[in-house]
Short mmCIF file of C-alpha atoms (C1' of nucleotides) in Angstrom, two decimals:
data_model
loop_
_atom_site.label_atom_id
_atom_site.label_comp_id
_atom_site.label_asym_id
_atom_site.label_seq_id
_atom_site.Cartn_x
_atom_site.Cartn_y
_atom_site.Cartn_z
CA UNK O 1 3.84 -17.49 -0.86
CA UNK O 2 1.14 -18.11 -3.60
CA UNK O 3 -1.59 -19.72 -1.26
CA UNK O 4 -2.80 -17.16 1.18
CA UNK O 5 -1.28 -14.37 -0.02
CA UNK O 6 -4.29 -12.57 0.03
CA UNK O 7 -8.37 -12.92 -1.09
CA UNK O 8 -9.07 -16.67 -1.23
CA UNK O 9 -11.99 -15.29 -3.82
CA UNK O 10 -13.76 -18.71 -2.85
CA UNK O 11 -14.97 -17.92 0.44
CA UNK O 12 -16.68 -14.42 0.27
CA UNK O 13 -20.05 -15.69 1.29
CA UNK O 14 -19.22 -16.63 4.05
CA UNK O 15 -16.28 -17.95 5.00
CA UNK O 16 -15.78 -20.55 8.45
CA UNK O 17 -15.40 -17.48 10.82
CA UNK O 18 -16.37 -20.34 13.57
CA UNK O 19 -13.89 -22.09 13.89
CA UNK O 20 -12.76 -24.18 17.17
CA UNK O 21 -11.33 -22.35 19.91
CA UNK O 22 -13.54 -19.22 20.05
CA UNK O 23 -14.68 -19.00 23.85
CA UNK O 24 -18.21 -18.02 23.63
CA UNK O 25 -17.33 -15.35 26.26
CA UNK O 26 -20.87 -14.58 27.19
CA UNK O 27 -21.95 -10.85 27.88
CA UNK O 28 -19.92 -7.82 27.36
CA UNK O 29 -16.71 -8.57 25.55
CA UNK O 30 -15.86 -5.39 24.97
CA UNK O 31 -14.13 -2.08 26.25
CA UNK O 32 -10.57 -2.53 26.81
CA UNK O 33 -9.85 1.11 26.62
CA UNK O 34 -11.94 2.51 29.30
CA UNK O 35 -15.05 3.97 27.63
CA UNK O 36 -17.73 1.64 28.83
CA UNK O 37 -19.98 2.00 25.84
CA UNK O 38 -18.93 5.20 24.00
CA UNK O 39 -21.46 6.41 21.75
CA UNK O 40 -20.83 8.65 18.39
CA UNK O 41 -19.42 11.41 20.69
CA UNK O 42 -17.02 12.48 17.68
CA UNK O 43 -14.13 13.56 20.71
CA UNK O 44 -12.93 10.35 21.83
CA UNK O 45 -13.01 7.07 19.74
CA UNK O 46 -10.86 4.71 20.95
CA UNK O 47 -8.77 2.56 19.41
CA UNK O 48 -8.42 -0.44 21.58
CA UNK O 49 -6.17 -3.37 20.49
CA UNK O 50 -5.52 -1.26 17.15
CA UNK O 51 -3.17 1.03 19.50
CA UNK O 52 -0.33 -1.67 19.91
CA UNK O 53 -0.17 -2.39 16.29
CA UNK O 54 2.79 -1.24 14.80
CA UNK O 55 1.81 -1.69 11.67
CA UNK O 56 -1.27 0.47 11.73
CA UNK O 57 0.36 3.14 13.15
CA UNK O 58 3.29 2.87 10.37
CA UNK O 59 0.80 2.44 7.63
CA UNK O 60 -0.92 6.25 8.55
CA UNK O 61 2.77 7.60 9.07
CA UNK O 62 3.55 6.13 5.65
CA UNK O 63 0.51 7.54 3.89
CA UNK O 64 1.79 10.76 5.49
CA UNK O 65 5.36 10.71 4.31
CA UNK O 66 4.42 9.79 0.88
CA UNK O 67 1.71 12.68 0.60
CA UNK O 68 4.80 14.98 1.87
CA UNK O 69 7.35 13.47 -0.65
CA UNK O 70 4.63 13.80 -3.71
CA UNK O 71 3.52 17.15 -2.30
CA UNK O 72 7.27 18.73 -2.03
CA UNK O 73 8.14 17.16 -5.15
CA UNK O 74 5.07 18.00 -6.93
CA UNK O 75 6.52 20.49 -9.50
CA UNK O 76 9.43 17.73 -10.86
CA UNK O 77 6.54 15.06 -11.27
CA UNK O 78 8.28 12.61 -9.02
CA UNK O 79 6.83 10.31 -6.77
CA UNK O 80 8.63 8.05 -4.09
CA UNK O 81 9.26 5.06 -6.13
CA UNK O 82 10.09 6.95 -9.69
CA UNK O 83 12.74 8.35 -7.08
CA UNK O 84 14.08 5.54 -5.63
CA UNK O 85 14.37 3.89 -9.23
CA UNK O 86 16.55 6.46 -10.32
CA UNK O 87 18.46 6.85 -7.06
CA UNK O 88 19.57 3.52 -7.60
CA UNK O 89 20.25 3.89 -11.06
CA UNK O 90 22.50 6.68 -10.44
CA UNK O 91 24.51 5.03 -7.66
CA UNK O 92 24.80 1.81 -9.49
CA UNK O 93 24.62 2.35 -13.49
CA UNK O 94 24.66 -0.57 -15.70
CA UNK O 95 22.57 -2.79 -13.50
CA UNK O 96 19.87 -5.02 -14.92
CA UNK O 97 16.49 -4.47 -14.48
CA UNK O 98 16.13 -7.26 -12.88
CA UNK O 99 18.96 -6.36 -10.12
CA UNK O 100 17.21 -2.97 -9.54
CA UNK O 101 13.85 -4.57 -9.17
CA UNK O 102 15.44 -7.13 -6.56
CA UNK O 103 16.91 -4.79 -4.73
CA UNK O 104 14.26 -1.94 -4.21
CA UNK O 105 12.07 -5.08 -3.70
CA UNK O 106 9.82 -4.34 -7.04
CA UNK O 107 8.28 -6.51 -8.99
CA UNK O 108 10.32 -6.57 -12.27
CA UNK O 109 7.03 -6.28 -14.09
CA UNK O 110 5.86 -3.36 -12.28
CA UNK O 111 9.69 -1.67 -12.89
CA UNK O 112 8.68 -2.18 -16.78
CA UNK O 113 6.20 0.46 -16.61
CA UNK O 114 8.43 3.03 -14.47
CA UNK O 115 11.45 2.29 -16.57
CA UNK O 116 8.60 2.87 -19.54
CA UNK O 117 7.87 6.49 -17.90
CA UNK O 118 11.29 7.01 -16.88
CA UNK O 119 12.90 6.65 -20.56
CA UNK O 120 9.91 8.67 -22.42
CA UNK O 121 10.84 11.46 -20.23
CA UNK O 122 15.01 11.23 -21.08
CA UNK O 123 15.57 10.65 -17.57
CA UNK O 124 16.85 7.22 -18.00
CA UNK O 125 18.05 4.71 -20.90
CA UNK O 126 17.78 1.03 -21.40
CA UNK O 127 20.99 -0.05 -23.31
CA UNK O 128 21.30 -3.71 -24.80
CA UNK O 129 23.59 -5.24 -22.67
CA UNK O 130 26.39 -7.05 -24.91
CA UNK O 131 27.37 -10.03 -22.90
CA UNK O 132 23.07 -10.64 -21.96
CA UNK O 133 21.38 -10.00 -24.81
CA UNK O 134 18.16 -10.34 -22.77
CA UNK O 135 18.77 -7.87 -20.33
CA UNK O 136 19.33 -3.78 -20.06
CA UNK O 137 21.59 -2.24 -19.06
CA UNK O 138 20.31 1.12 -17.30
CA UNK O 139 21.59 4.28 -16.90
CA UNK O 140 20.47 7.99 -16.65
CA UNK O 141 20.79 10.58 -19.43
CA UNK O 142 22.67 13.57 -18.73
CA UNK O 143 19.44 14.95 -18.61
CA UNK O 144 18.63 12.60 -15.59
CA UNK O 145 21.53 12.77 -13.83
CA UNK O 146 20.63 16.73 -13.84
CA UNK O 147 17.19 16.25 -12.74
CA UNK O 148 18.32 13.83 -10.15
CA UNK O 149 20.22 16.55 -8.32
CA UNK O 150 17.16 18.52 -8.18
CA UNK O 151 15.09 16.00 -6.94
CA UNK O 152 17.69 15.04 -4.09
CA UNK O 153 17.43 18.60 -2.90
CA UNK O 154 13.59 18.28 -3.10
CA UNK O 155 13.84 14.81 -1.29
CA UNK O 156 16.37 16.50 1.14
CA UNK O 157 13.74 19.47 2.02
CA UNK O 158 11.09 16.28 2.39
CA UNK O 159 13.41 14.82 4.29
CA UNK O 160 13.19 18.00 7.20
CA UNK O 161 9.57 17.72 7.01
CA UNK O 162 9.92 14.36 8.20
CA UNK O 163 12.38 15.29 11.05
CA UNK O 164 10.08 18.39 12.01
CA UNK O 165 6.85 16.11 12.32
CA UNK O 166 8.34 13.55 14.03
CA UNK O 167 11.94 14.94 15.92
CA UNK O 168 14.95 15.13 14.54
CA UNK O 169 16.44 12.31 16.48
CA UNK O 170 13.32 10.07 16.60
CA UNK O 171 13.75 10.13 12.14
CA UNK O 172 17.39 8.83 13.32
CA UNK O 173 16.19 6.14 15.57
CA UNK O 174 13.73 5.72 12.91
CA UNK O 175 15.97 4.86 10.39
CA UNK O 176 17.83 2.51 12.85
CA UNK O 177 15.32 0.33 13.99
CA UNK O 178 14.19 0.02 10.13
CA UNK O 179 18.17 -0.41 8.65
CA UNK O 180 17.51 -3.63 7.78
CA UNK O 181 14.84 -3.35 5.43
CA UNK O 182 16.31 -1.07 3.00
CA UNK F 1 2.74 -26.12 2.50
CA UNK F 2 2.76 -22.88 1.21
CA UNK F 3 5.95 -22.30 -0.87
CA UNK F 4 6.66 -19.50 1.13
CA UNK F 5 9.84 -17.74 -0.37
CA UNK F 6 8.96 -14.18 -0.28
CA UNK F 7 8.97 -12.76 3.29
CA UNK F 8 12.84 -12.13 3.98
CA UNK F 9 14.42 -12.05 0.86
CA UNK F 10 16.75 -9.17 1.93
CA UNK F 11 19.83 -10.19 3.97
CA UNK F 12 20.78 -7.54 6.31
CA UNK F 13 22.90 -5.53 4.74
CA UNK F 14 25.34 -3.81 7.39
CA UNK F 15 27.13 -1.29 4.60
CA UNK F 16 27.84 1.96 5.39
CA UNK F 17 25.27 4.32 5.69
CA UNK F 18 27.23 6.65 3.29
CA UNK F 19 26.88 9.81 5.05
CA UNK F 20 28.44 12.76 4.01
CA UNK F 21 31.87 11.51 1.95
CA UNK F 22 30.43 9.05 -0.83
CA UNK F 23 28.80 11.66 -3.27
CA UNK F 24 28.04 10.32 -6.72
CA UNK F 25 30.86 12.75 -8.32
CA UNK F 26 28.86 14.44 -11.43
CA UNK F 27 32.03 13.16 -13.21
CA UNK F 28 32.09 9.06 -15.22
CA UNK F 29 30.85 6.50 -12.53
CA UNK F 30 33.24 3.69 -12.86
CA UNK F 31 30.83 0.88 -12.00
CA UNK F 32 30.21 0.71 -15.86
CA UNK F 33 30.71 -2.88 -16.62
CA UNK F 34 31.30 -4.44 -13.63
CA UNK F 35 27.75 -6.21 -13.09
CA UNK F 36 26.97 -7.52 -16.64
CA UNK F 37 26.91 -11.15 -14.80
CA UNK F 38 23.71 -10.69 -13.24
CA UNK F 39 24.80 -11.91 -9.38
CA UNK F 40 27.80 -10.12 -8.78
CA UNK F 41 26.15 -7.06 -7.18
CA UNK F 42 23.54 -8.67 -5.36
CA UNK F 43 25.01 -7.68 -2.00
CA UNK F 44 26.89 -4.63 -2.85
CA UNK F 45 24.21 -2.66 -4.62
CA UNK F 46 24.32 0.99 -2.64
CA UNK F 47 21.02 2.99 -2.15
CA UNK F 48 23.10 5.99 -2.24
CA UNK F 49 20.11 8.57 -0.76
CA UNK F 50 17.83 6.31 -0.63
CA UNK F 51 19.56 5.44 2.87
CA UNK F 52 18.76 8.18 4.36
CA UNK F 53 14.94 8.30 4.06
CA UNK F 54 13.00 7.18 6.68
CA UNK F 55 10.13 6.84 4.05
CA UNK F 56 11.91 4.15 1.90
CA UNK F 57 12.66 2.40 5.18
CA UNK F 58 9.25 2.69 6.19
CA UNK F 59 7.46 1.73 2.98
CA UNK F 60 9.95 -1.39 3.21
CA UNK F 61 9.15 -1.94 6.72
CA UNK F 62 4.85 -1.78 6.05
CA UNK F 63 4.91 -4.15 3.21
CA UNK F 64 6.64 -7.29 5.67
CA UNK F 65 4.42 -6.39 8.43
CA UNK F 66 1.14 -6.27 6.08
CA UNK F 67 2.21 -9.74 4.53
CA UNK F 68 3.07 -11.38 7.95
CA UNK F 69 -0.64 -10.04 9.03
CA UNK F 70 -2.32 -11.23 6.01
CA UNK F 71 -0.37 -14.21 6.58
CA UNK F 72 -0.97 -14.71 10.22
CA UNK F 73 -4.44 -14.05 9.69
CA UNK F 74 -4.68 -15.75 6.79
CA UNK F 75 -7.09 -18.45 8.06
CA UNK F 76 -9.84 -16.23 9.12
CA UNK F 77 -9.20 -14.36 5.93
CA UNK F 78 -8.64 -10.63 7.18
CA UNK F 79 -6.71 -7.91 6.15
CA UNK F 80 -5.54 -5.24 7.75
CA UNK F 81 -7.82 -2.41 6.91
CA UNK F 82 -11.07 -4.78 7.81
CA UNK F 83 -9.22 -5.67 11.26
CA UNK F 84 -9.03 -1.93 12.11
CA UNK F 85 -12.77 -1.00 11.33
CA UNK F 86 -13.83 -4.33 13.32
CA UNK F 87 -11.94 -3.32 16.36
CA UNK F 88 -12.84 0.43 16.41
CA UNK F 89 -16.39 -0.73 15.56
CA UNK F 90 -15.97 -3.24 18.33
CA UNK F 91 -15.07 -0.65 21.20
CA UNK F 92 -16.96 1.95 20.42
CA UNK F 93 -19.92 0.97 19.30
CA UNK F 94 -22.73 3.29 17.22
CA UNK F 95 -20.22 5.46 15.23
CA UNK F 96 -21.19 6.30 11.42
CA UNK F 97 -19.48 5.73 9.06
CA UNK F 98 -18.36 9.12 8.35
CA UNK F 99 -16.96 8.53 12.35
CA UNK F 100 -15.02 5.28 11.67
CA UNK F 101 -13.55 7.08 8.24
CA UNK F 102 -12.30 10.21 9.71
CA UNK F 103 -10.88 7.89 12.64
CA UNK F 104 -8.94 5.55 11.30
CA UNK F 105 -8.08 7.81 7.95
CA UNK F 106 -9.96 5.75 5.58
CA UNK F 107 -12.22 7.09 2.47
CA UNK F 108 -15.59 7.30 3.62
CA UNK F 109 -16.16 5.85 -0.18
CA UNK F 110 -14.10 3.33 0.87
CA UNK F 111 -15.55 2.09 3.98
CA UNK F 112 -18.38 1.76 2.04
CA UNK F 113 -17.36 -1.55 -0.20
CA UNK F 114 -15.18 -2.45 3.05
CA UNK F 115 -18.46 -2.54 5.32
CA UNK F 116 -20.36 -4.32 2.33
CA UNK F 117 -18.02 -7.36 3.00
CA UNK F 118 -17.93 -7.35 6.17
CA UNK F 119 -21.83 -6.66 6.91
CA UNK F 120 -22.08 -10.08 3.98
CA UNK F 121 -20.24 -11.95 6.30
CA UNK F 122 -22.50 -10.86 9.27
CA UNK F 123 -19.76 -9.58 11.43
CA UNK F 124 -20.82 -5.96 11.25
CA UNK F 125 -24.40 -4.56 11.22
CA UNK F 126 -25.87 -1.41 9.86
CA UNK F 127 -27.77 -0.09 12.06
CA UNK F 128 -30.22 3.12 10.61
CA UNK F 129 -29.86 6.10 13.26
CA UNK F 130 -33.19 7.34 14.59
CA UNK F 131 -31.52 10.64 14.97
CA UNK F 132 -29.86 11.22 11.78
CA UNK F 133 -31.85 9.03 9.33
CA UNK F 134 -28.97 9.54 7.12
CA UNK F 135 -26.60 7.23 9.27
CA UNK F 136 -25.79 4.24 10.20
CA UNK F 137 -24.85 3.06 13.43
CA UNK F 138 -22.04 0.75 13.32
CA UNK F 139 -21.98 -2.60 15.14
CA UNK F 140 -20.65 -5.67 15.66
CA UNK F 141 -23.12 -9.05 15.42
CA UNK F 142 -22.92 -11.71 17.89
CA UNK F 143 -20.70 -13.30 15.42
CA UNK F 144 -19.03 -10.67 14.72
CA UNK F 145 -17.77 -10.17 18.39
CA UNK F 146 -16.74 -13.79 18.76
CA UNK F 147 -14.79 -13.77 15.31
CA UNK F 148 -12.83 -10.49 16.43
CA UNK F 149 -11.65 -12.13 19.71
CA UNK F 150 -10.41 -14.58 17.72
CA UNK F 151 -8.70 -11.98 15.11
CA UNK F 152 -7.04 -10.16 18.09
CA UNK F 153 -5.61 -13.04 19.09
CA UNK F 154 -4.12 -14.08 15.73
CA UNK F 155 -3.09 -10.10 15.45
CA UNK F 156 -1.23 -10.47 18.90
CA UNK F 157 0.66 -13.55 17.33
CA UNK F 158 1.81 -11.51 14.20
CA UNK F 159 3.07 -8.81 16.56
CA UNK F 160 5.00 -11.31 18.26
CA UNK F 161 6.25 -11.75 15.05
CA UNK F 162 7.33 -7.93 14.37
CA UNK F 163 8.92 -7.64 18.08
CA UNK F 164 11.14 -10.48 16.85
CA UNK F 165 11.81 -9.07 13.91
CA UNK F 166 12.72 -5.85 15.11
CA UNK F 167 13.26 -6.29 18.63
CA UNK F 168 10.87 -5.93 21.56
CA UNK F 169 12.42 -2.52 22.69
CA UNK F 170 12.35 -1.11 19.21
CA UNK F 171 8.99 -1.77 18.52
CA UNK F 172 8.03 -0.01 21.76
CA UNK F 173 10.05 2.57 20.40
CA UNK F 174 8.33 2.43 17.27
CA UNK F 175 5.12 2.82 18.70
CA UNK F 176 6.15 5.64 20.91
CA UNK F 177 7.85 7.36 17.66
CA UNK F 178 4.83 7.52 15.91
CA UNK F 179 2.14 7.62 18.50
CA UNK F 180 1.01 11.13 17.04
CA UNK F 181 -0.03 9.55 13.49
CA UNK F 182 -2.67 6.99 15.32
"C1'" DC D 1 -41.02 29.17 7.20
"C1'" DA D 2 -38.53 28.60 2.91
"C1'" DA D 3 -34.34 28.86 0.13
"C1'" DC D 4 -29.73 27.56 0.71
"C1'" DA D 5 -25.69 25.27 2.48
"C1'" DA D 6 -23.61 21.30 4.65
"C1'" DT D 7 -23.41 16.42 5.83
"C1'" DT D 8 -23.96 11.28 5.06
"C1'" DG D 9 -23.89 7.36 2.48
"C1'" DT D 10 -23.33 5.79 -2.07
"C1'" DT D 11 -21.67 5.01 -6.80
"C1'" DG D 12 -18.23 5.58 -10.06
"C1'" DT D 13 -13.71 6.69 -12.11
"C1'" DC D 14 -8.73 7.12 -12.08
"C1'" DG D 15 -4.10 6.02 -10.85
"C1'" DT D 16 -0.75 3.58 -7.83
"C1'" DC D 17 0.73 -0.61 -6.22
"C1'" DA D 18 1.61 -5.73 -4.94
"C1'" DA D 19 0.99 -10.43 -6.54
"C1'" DC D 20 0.57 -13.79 -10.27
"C1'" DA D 21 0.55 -16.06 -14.61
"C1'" DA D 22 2.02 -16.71 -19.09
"C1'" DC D 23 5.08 -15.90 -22.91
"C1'" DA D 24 9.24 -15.15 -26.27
"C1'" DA D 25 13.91 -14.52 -26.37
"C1'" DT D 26 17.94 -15.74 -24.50
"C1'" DC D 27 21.37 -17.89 -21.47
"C1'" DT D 28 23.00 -22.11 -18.76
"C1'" DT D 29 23.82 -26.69 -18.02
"C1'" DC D 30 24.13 -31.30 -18.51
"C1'" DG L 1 21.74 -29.94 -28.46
"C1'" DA L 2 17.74 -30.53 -25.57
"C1'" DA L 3 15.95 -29.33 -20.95
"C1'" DG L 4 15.63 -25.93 -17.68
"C1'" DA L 5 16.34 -21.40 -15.85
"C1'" DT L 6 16.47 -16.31 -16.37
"C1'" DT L 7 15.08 -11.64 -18.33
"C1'" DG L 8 11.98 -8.54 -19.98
"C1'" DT L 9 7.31 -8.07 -21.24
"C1'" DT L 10 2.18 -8.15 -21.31
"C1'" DG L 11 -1.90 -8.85 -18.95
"C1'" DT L 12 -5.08 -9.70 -14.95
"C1'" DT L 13 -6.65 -9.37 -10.31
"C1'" DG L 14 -7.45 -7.06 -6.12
"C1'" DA L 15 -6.44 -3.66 -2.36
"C1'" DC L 16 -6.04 1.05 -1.77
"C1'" DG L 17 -6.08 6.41 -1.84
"C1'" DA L 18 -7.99 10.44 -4.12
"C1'" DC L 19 -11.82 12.69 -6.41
"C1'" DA L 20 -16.21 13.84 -8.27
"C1'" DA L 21 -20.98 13.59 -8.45
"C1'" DC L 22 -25.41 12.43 -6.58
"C1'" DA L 23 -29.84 11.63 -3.48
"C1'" DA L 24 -31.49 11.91 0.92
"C1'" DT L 25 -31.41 14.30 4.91
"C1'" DT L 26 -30.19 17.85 8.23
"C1'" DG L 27 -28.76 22.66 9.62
"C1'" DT L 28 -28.66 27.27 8.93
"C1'" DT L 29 -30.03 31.72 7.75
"C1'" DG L 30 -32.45 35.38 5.85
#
DNA sequence: CAACAATTGTTGTCGTCAACAACAATCTTC
DNA sequence: GAAGATTGTTGTTGACGACAACAATTGTTG
């Protein structure tokens, strides 16, 4: 979508916020969640309508997970993405960047700059493919292929931090409800 | 008219999760030349690992819901992050800053810019504290109120959206899963 | 009460990340 | 063989999380 994807820069002033529709509602609007009008009292802030969002509450579990996987993985250097890059590498070598990019859902430009950080460390090669002379063909050096063992046992000891916070089966439903976005 | 061709890119992929037999063996991985033609491995790319990370499915999962939000609430031009501190600012009215940040998980340095736009578009007020003359109490304008009525009902649309997506029960589920992260 | 520590809002920097746009080199196709 | 599409690349923009430093203010303690 390249219209509203985001920031229309244009209307930062102040943008139509009245539009039609909006049922002046007189009086107290508020206070869904019980507290009739909670003051800074630090032990209860309600979250009203923000509570049946999934997506806020998977955006704080997220920022959780990924402090975990950086965390755990902290002495290899590795962070979640770096990891999936080479995962897939691994599984699949050969593939274009533009196949790995598609399927980890990465902008190819942004895999330029991994792949860049990726090959200075030896963990992964970009050879000229012969039948596309515009594209690589990527694999990992036998040096990467080592190091990706060790960061699948790292990712695997993440992986139980995960399943402690959260329940071992509730990570497995997890992963269920989610299976089609991988 | 938006050329929208970004959302669900990913067909649902039903292959096997992989569990404990397929093991990349440390050995030649015979998937050498096969993909040279860039679409023949499209569907058939494995994650290997990746699979079994709940935080690749989740990181997966957050970016649709975020765009189908920015989308959904595209016309009133809010994001996520400025939806959250509206509606916690909404129902409890008075907190600081520092409140709102610790709440909801957010930089107070952060806030700061994020409460700059939204005070310039007079839906949030600064208030100074007569108690603590170094704080601000947080609150909505009259506009402000109005416009976030409207933005919860936009935000109850795009859930709609994620219950189809996932399924109603699941994103109960969901919810329930990672009610401790909220 | 006065030094000292902690808090609050603010500014700034850094690095990650998604989204775009433009470009050269290279296929593909008609 | 020219037009159009694809691949990798460079660059820009903006949202975002993590820090660090700072002034103003409050609190704490000797």
């Amino acid at each position: 979508m390249a219209r509203n994807s985001q920031a229309p820069r244009i209307a930062k002033s102040r943008v139509a916020k009245s539009r039609a529709g909006i049922r002046p509602r007189p009086g107290r609007a508020r206070n869904e969640n019980g507290n009739a009008h909670s003051d800074l009292t630090n032990g209860e802030i309600g979250l009203d309508a923000l509570a049946g969002h999934a997506g806020y509450a998977v955006r704080r579990f997220q920022i959780w997970v990924f402090q975990d996987f950086i965390r755990t993985l902290g002495a290899v250097d590795i962070r979640p993405t770096q990891y999936s890059v080479m995962t897939v590498i691994g599984a699949n070598p050969g593939l274009s960047q533009m196949a790995v990019a598609k399927r980890l859902g990465i902008e190819r430009a942004r895999l330029v700059h991994l792949l860049d950080s990726l090959e200075q460390r030896e963990l992964v090669s970009r050879v000229k493919s012969a039948t596309d002379r515009r594209s690589h063909a990527l694999h990992l050096t036998a040096r990467g292929r080592t190091a990706l063992a060790q960061f699948k046992r790292l990712a695997a000891e993440h992986e139980r931090h995960v399943a402690e916070k959260i329940g071992k089966e509730n990570r497995e439903k997890l992963l269920q409800i989610l299976s089609d976005f991988t």
